[in-house]
Short mmCIF file of C-alpha atoms and ligand atoms in Angstrom, two decimals:
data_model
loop_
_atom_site.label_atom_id
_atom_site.label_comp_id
_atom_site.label_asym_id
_atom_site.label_seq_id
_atom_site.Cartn_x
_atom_site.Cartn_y
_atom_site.Cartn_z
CA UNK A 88 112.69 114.97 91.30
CA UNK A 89 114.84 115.72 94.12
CA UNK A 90 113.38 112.35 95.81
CA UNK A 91 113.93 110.36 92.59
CA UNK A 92 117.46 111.67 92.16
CA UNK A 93 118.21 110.88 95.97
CA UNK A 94 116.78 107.37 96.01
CA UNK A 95 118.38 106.79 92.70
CA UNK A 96 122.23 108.13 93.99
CA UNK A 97 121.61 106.31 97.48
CA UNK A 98 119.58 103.78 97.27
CA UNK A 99 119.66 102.35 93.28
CA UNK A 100 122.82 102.99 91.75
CA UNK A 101 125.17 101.45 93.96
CA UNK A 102 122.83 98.13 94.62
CA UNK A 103 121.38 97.10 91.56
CA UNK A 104 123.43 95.20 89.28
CA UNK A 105 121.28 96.23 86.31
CA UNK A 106 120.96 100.14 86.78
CA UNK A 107 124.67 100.12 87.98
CA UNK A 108 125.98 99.00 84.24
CA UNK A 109 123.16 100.52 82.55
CA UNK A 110 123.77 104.03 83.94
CA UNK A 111 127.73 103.60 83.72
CA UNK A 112 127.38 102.75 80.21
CA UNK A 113 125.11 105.56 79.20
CA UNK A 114 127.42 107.65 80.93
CA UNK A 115 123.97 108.92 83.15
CA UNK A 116 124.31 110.64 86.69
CA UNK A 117 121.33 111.24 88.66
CA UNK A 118 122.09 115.25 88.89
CA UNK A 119 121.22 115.27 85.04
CA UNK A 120 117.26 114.30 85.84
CA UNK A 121 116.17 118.12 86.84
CA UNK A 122 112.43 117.68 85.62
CA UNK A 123 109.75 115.22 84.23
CA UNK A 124 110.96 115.62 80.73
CA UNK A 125 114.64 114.30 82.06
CA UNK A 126 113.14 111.17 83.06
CA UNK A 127 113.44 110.38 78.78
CA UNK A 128 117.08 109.69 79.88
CA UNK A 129 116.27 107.02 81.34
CA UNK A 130 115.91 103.62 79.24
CA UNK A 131 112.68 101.76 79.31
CA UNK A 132 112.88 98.50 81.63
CA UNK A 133 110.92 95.59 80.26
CA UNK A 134 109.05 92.47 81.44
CA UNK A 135 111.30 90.64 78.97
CA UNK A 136 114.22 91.76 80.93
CA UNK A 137 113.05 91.02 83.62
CA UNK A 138 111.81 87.25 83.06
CA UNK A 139 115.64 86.85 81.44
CA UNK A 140 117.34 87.42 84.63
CA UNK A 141 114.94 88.63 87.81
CA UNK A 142 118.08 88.57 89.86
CA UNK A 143 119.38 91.47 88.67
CA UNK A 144 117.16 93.84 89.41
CA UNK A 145 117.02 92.93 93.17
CA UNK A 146 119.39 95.16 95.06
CA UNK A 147 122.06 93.47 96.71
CA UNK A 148 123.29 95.80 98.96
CA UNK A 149 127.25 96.06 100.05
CA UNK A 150 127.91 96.68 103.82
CA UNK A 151 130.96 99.08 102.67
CA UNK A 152 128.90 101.16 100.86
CA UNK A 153 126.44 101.01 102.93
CA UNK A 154 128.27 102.15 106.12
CA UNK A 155 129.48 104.79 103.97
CA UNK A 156 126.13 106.60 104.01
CA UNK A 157 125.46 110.41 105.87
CA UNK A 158 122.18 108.23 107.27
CA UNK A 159 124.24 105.93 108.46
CA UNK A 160 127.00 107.62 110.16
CA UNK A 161 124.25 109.73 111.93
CA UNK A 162 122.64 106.82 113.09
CA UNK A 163 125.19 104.69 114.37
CA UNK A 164 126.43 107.83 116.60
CA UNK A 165 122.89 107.79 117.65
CA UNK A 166 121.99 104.48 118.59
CA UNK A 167 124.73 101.90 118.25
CA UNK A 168 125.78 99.72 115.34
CA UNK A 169 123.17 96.64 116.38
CA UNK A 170 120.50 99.36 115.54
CA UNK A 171 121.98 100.12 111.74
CA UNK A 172 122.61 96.20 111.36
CA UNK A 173 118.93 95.46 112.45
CA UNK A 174 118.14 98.98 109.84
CA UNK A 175 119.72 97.15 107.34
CA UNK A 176 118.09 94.00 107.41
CA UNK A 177 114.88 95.53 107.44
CA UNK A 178 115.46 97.66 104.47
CA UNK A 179 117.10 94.72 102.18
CA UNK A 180 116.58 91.53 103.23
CA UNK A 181 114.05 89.74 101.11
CA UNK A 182 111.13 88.65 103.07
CA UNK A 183 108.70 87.42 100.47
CA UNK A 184 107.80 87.52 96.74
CA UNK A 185 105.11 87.93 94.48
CA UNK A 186 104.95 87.00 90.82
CA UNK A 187 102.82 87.76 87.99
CA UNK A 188 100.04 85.35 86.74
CA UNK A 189 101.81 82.92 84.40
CA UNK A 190 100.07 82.56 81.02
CA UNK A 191 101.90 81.38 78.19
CA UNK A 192 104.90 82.92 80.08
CA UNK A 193 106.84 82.12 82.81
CA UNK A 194 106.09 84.04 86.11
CA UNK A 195 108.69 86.85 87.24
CA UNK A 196 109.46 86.64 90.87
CA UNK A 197 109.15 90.19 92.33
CA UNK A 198 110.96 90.55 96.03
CA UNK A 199 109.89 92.43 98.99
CA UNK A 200 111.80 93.61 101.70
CA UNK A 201 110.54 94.30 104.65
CA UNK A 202 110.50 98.17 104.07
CA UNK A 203 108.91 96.80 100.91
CA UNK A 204 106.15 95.72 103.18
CA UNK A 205 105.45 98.87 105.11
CA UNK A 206 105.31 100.44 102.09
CA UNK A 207 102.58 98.07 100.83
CA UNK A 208 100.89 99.04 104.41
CA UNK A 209 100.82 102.55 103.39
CA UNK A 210 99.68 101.92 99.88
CA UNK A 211 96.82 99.78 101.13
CA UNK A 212 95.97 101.65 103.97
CA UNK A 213 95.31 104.92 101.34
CA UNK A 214 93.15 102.42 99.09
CA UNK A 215 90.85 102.01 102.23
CA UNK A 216 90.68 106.14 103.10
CA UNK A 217 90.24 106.59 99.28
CA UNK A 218 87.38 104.19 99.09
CA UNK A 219 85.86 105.68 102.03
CA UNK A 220 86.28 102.32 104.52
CA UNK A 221 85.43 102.96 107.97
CA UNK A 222 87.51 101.38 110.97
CA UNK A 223 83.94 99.88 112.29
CA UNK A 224 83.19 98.13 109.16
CA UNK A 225 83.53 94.81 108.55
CA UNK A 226 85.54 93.17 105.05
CA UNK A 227 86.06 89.57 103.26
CA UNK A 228 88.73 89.76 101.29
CA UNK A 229 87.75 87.13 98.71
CA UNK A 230 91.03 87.23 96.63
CA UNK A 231 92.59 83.71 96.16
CA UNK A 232 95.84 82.66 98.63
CA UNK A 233 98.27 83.12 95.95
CA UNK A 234 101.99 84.86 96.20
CA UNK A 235 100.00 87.51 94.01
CA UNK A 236 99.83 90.85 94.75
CA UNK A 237 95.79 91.39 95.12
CA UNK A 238 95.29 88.88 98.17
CA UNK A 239 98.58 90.91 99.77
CA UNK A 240 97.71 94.27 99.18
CA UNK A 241 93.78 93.83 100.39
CA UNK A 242 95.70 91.64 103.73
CA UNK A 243 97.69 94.10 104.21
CA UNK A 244 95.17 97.37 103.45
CA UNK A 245 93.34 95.78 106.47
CA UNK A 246 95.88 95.37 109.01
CA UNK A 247 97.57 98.79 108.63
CA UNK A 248 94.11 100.04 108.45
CA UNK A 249 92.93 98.57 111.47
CA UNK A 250 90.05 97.08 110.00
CA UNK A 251 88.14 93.53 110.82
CA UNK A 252 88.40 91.57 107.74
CA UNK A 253 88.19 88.17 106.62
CA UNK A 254 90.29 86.50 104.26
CA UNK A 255 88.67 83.76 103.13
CA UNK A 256 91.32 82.47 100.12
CA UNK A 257 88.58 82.72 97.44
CA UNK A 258 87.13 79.92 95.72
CA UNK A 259 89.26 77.48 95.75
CA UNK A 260 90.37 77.57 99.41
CA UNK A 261 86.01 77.16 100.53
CA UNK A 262 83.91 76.72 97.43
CA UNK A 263 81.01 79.17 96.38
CA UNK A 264 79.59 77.47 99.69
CA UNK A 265 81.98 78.57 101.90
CA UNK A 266 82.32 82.33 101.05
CA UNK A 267 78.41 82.31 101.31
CA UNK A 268 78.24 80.99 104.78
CA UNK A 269 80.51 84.11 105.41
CA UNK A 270 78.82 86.54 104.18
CA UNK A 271 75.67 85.14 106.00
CA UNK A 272 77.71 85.09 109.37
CA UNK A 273 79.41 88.58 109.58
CA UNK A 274 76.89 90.69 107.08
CA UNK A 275 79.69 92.68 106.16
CA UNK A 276 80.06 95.94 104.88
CA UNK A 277 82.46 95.59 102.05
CA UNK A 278 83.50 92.35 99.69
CA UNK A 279 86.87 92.59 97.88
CA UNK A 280 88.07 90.38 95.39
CA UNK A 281 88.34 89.10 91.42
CA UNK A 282 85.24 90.97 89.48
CA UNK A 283 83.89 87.66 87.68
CA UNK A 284 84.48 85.92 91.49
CA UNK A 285 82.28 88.28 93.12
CA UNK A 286 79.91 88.32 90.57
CA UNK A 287 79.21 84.87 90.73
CA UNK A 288 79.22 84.35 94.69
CA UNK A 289 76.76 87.61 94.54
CA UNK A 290 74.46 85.73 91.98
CA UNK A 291 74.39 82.53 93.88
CA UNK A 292 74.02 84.78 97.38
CA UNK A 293 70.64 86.27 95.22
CA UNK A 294 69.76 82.85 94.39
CA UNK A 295 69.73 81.07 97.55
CA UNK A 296 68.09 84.18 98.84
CA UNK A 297 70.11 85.72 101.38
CA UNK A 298 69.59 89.16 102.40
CA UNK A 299 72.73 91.44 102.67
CA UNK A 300 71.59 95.01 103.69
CA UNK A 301 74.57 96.36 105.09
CA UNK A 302 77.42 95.67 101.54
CA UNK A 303 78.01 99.25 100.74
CA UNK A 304 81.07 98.94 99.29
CA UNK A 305 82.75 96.03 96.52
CA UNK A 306 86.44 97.00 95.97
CA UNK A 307 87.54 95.27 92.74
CA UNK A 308 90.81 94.04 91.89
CA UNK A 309 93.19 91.18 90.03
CA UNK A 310 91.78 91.50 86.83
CA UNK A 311 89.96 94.15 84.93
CA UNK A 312 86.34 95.44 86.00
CA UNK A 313 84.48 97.11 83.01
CA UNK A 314 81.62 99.15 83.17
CA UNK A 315 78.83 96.53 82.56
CA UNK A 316 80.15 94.44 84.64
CA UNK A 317 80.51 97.12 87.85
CA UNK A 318 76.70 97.83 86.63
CA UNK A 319 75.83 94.34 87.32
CA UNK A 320 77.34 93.72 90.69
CA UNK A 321 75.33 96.88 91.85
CA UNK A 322 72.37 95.51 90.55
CA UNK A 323 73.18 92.17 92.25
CA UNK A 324 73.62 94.20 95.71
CA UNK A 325 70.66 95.93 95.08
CA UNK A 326 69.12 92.41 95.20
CA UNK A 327 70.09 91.83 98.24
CA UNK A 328 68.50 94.58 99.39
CA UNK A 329 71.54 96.90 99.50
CA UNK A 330 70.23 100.54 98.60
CA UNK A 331 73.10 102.52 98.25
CA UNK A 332 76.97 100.35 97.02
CA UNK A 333 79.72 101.78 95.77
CA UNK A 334 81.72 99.59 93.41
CA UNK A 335 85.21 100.74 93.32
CA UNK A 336 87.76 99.27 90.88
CA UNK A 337 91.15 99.38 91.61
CA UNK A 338 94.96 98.92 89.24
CA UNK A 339 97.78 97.53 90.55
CA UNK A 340 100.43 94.93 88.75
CA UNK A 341 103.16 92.94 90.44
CA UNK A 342 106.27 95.39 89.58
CA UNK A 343 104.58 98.43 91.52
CA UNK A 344 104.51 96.14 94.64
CA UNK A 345 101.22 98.43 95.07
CA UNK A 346 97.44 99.17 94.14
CA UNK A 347 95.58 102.49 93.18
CA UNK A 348 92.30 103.02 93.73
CA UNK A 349 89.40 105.10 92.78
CA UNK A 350 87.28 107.32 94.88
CA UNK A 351 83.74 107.04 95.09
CA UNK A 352 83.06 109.99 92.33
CA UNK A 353 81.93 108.29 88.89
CA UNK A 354 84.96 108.09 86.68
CA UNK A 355 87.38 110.04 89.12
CA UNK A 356 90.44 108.06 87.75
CA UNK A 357 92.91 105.74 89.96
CA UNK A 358 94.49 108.08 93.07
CA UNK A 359 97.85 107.46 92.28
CA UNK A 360 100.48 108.20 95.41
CA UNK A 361 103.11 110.26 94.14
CA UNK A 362 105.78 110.54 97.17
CA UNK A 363 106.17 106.35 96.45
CA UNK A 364 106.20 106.06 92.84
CA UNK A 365 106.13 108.17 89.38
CA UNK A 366 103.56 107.09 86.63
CA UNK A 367 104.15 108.28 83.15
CA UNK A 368 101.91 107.75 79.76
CA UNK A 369 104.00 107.26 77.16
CA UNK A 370 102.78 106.99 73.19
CA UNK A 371 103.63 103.02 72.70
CA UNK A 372 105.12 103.53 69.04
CA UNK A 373 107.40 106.16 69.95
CA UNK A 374 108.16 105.45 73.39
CA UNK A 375 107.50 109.64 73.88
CA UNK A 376 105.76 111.06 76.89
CA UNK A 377 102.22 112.27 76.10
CA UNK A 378 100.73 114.95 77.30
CA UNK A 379 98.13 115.42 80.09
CA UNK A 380 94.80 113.69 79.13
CA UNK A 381 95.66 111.33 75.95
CA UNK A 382 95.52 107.70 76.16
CA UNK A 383 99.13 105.50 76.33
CA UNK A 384 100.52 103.27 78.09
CA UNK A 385 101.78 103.18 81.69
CA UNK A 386 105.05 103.51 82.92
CA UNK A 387 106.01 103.39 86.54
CA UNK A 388 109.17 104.43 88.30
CA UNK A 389 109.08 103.57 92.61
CA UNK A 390 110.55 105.83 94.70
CA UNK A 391 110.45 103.50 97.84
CA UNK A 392 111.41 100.16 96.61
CA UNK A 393 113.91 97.79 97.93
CA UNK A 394 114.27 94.17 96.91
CA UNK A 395 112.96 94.12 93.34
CA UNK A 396 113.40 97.28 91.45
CA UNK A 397 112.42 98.73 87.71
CA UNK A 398 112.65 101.72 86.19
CA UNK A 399 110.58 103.18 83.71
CA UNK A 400 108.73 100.17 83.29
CA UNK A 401 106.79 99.69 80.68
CA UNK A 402 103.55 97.93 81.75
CA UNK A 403 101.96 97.28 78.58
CA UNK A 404 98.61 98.88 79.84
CA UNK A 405 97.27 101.27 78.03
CA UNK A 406 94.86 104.06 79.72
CA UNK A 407 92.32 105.33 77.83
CA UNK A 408 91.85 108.57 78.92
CA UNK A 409 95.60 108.81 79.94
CA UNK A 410 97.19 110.76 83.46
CA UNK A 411 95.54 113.97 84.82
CA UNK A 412 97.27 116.30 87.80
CA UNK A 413 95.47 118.47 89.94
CA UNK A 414 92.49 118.51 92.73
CA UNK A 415 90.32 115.18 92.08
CA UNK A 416 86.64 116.58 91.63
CA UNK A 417 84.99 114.58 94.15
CA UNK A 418 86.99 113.78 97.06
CA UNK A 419 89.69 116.68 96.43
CA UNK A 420 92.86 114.94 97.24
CA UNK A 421 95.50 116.67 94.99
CA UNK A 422 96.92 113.18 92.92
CA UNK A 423 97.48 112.24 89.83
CA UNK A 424 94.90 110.21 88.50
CA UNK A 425 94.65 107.38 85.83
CA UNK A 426 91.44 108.51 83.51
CA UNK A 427 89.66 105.92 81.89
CA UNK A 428 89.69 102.30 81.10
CA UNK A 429 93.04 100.03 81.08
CA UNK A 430 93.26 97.46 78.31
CA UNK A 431 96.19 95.21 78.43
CA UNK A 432 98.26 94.92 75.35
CA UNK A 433 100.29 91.90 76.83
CA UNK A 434 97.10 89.77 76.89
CA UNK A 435 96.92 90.58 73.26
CA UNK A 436 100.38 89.14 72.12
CA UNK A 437 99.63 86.43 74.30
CA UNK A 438 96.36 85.06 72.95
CA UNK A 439 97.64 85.07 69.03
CA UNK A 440 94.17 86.20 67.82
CA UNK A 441 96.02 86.88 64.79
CA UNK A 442 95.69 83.71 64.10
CA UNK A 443 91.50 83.24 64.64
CA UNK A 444 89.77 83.17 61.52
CA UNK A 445 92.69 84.95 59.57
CA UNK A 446 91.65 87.96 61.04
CA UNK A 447 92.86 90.57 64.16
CA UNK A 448 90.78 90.36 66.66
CA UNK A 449 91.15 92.70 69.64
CA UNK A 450 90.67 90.88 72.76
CA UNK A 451 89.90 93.63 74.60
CA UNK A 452 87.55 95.16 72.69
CA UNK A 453 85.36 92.12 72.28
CA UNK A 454 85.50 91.39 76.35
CA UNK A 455 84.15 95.10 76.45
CA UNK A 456 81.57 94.29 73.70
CA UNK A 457 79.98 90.89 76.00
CA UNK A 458 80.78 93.06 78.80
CA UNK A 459 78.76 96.02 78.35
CA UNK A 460 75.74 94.37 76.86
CA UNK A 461 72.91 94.12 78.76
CA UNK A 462 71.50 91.28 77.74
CA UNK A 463 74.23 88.58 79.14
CA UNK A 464 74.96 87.96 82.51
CA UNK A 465 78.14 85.97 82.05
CA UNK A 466 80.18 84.93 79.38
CA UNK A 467 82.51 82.65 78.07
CA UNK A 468 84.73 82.55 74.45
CA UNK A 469 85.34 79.11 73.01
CA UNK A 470 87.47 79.06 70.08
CA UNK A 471 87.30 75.26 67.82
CA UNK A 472 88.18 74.10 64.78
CA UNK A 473 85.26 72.98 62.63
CA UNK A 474 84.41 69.00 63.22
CA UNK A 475 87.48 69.05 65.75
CA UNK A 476 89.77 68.68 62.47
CA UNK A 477 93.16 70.65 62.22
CA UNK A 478 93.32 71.65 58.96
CA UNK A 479 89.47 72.74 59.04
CA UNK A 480 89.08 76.65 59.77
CA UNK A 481 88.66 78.29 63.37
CA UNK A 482 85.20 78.49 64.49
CA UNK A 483 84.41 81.14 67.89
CA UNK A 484 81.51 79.93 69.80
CA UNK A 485 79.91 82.19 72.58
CA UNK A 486 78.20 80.53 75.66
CA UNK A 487 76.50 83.01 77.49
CA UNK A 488 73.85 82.75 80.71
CA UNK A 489 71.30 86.08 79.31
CA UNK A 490 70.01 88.42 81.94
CA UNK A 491 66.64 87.64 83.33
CA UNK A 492 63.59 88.67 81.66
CA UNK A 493 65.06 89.02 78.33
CA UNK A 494 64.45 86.07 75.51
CA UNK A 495 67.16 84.10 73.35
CA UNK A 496 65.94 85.73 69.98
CA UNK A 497 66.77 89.36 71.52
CA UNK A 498 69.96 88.66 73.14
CA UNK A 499 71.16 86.56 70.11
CA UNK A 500 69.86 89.58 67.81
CA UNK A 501 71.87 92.02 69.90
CA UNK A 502 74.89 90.07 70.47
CA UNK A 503 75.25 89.49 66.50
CA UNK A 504 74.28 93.52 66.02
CA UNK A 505 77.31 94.15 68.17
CA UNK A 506 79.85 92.08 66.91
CA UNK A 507 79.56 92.67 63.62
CA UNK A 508 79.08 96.63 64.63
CA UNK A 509 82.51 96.74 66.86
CA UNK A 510 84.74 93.86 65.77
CA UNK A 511 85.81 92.17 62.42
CA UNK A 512 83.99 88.90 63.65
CA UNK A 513 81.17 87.29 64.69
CA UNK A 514 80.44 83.93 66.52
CA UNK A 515 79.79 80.68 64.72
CA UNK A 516 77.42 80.02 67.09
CA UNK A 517 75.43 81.58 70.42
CA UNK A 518 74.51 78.71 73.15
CA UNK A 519 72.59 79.77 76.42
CA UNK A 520 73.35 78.07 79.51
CA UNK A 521 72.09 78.03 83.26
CA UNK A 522 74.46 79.94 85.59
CA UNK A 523 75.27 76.20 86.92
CA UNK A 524 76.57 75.32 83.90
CA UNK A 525 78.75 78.65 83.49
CA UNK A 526 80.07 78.23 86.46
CA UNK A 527 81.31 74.79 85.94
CA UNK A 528 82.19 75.69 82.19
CA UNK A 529 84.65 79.04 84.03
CA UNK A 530 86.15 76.84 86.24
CA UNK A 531 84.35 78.74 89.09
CA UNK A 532 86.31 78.02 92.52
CA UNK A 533 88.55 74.98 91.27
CA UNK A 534 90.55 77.88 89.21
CA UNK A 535 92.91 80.66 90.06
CA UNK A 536 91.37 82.53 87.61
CA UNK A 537 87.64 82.31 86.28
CA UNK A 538 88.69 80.58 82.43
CA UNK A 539 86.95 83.38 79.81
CA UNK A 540 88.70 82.61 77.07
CA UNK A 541 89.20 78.64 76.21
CA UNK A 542 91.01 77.53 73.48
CA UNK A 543 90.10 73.94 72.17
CA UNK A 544 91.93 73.92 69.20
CA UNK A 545 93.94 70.85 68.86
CA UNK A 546 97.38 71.14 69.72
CA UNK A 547 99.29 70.66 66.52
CA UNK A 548 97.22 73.52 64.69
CA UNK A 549 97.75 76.15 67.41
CA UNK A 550 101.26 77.49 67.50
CA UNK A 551 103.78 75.77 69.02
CA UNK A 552 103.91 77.84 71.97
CA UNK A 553 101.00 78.40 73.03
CA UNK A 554 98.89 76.26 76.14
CA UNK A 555 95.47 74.76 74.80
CA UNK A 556 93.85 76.28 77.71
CA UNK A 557 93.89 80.21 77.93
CA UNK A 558 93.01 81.49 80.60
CA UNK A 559 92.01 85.44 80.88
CA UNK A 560 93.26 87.84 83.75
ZN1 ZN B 888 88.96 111.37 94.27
#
């Protein structure tokens, strides 16, 4: 708290336009927040807010004020004023950005400085000792070249590290091809990348039959990994002929400027750092914090953030098994930790599924149905209207590649048990496909993002906002 009320009264306050007014207005001082429960002062940020005007939350810093600091002072005695000028531009002169995925929004430019940077050195570099990398081991970083924060982080993670990897931009930079010849030329260690990316260079690295025997590790990231799916990327490893692979998910989103991973214990939760940020769980309805252990949805404050900064913002995620603080049971680093599953409400609003056969359908909890069953491989969601006429009623077709050595009539049996056990609907129809045709059908490598959701609706019956193509992070 001390930290947070320091960084707030030095750093925040008297740079941020937004903060400045909101904290003036709600006649707040820093010396109020004492404890965890004083936080609740503070008013939620949103990504609403911040889409309306991202220029407000960057801190533009005023040399008065800023030669005004004790730091300061001290320093220039110390080593000269061309040393504080070249201290400030490091700390607040925006160096690059990153920006959300954009859906059916508009993406929000996030800035880094370049302390922002060194920050995201130090966040990376703990992903890697969390995970258990070694300096001797040898990455590809399979994340796309986008201003997003996965490829930046896992860049970064290596560098501070001091780690060989390869950055090979993903799919779309070299093709399936490409990131095979790779993994064929360095045998690496560890893969890091987009879940339904590395599944399907894994599955075409089975298929062409390419033995991989050192991958012990696949660090996950971008998008959401579930169970079934981490499952099937260790069976795909085991394939080629990789005994022993950990497959580590990590959570990060653009406004923490940071990732979290999880240690190589089974369901050990996401290490978060707590000297660079604060994570709450707050109950969505109420806006309350919850207590230690119950799902809600995350809330970050930084600590160490220059350019771009939020507080209290509310993510939208929601934990399942909420925050928990003390001694992790495997690895024993004292963090808090992230328990559970995230699903993300956003994606929700987003898709309108409101509107799919005049019933809710969760999103989430369907991709966690296909998912988790055992019987498909990969997946994809096509949503229709009947005979391709507007006024006709939404039909949801499932095209799915089934696991090996299971038949049509069982996975079409199970897939049917499931949805009608777990959500309100059920597909119109089930068509199997050959992992060629998935592939082309996801947009494999000629999208950002492997396409799991498609919407072919015509555009006058889908609301007026919404893109005919969804795409699924
Ligand atoms: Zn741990």
């Amino acid at each position: 708290m001390l930290k947070l009320r320091r960084y707030l009264a030095g750093t925040v306050l008297p740079f941020s336009p937004h903060y400045h007014a909101l904290f003036a207005d709600a006649d707040l001082r820093p010396g109020l927040l004492r404890d965890f429960q004083s936080l609740e002062h503070i008013p939620f940020s949103s990504k609403e807010q911040l889409l309306k005007n991202a220029r407000a939350f960057v801190l533009a810093p005023d040399e008065a004020a800023l030669k005004r600091r004790p730091s300061t002072v001290a320093r220039a005695l110390l080593h000269g004023r061309a040393a504080v000028q070249e201290m400030f531009e490091h700390e607040f002169r925006p160096l690059m950005l990153t920006s959300t995925t954009g859906r059916s929004t508009e993406p929000a430019p996030f800035i880094y400085t370049g302390h922002d940077i060194k920050v995201l050195a130090t966040a990376g570099a703990r992903v890697m000792l969390i995970c258990g990398a070694r300096r001797d081991m040898r990455m590809i970083n399979m994340f796309p070249f986008a201003p997003h924060l996965a490829f930046w982080q896992a860049h970064y993670a290596g560098t501070e590290f001091g780690v060989f990897m390869v950055s090979t931009g993903g799919g779309k930079a070299l093709g399936t091809e490409g990131n095979l010849r790779f993994m064929r030329k360095l045998d690496p260690d560890v893969l890091i990348g987009m879940p339904t990316f590395l599944y399907h260079v894994l599955r075409a690295a089975v298929d062409s039959g390419m033995r991989c025997a050192r991958l012990s590790k696949i660090v996950l990231g971008g998008e959401k990994a579930p169970l079934g799916m981490r499952r099937r990327l260790r069976a795909l490893c085991n394939e080629l002929g990789a005994e022993k692979v950990d497959v580590l998910p990590t959570y990060g989103f653009t406004e923490a400027k940071m990732a979290w991973p999880q240690c190589p214990g089974t369901d050990t939760g996401y290490h978060v750092s707590p000297d660079l940020g604060i994570v709450e769980v707050i109950d969505p309805a109420t806006g309350g914090q919850l207590p230690e252990g119950h799902p809600g949805e995350v809330v970050w404050t930084p600590l160490e953030a220059r350019g771009s900064v939020v507080l209290r913002y509310r993510t939208g995620d929601i934990i399942s098994g909420g925050i928990v603080y003390g001694v992790c049971p495997y690895c024993g680093r004292n963090m808090p930790r992230l328990i559970g599953e995230i699903s993300r409400t956003s994606e929700i609003r987003e898709m309108r599924f409101d509107k799919l056969k005049g019933t809710l359908v969760d999103f989430n909890l369907l991709e966690h149905v296909l998912d988790n069953c055992e019987h498909v491989a990969t997946w994809q969601v096509e949503i229709r209207k009947s005979h391709d006429d507007p006024l006709e009623l939404d039909e949801l077709i499932l095209h799915v590649r089934k696991t090996d050595g299971c038949t049509e009539e069982a996975a079409r049996e199970a897939l049917h048990e499931r949805f009608v056990a777990e959500t309100e609907t059920r597909p119109n129809a089930i068509q199997f496909h050959t992992e060629e045709e998935m592939r082309r059908m996801q947009g494999v490598g000629a999208a950002l993002k492997e396409q799991r959701v498609v919407d072919h609706r015509p555009r006058s019956a889908a609301p007026a906002e919404e893109s005919t193509q969804l795409t699924h992070a």
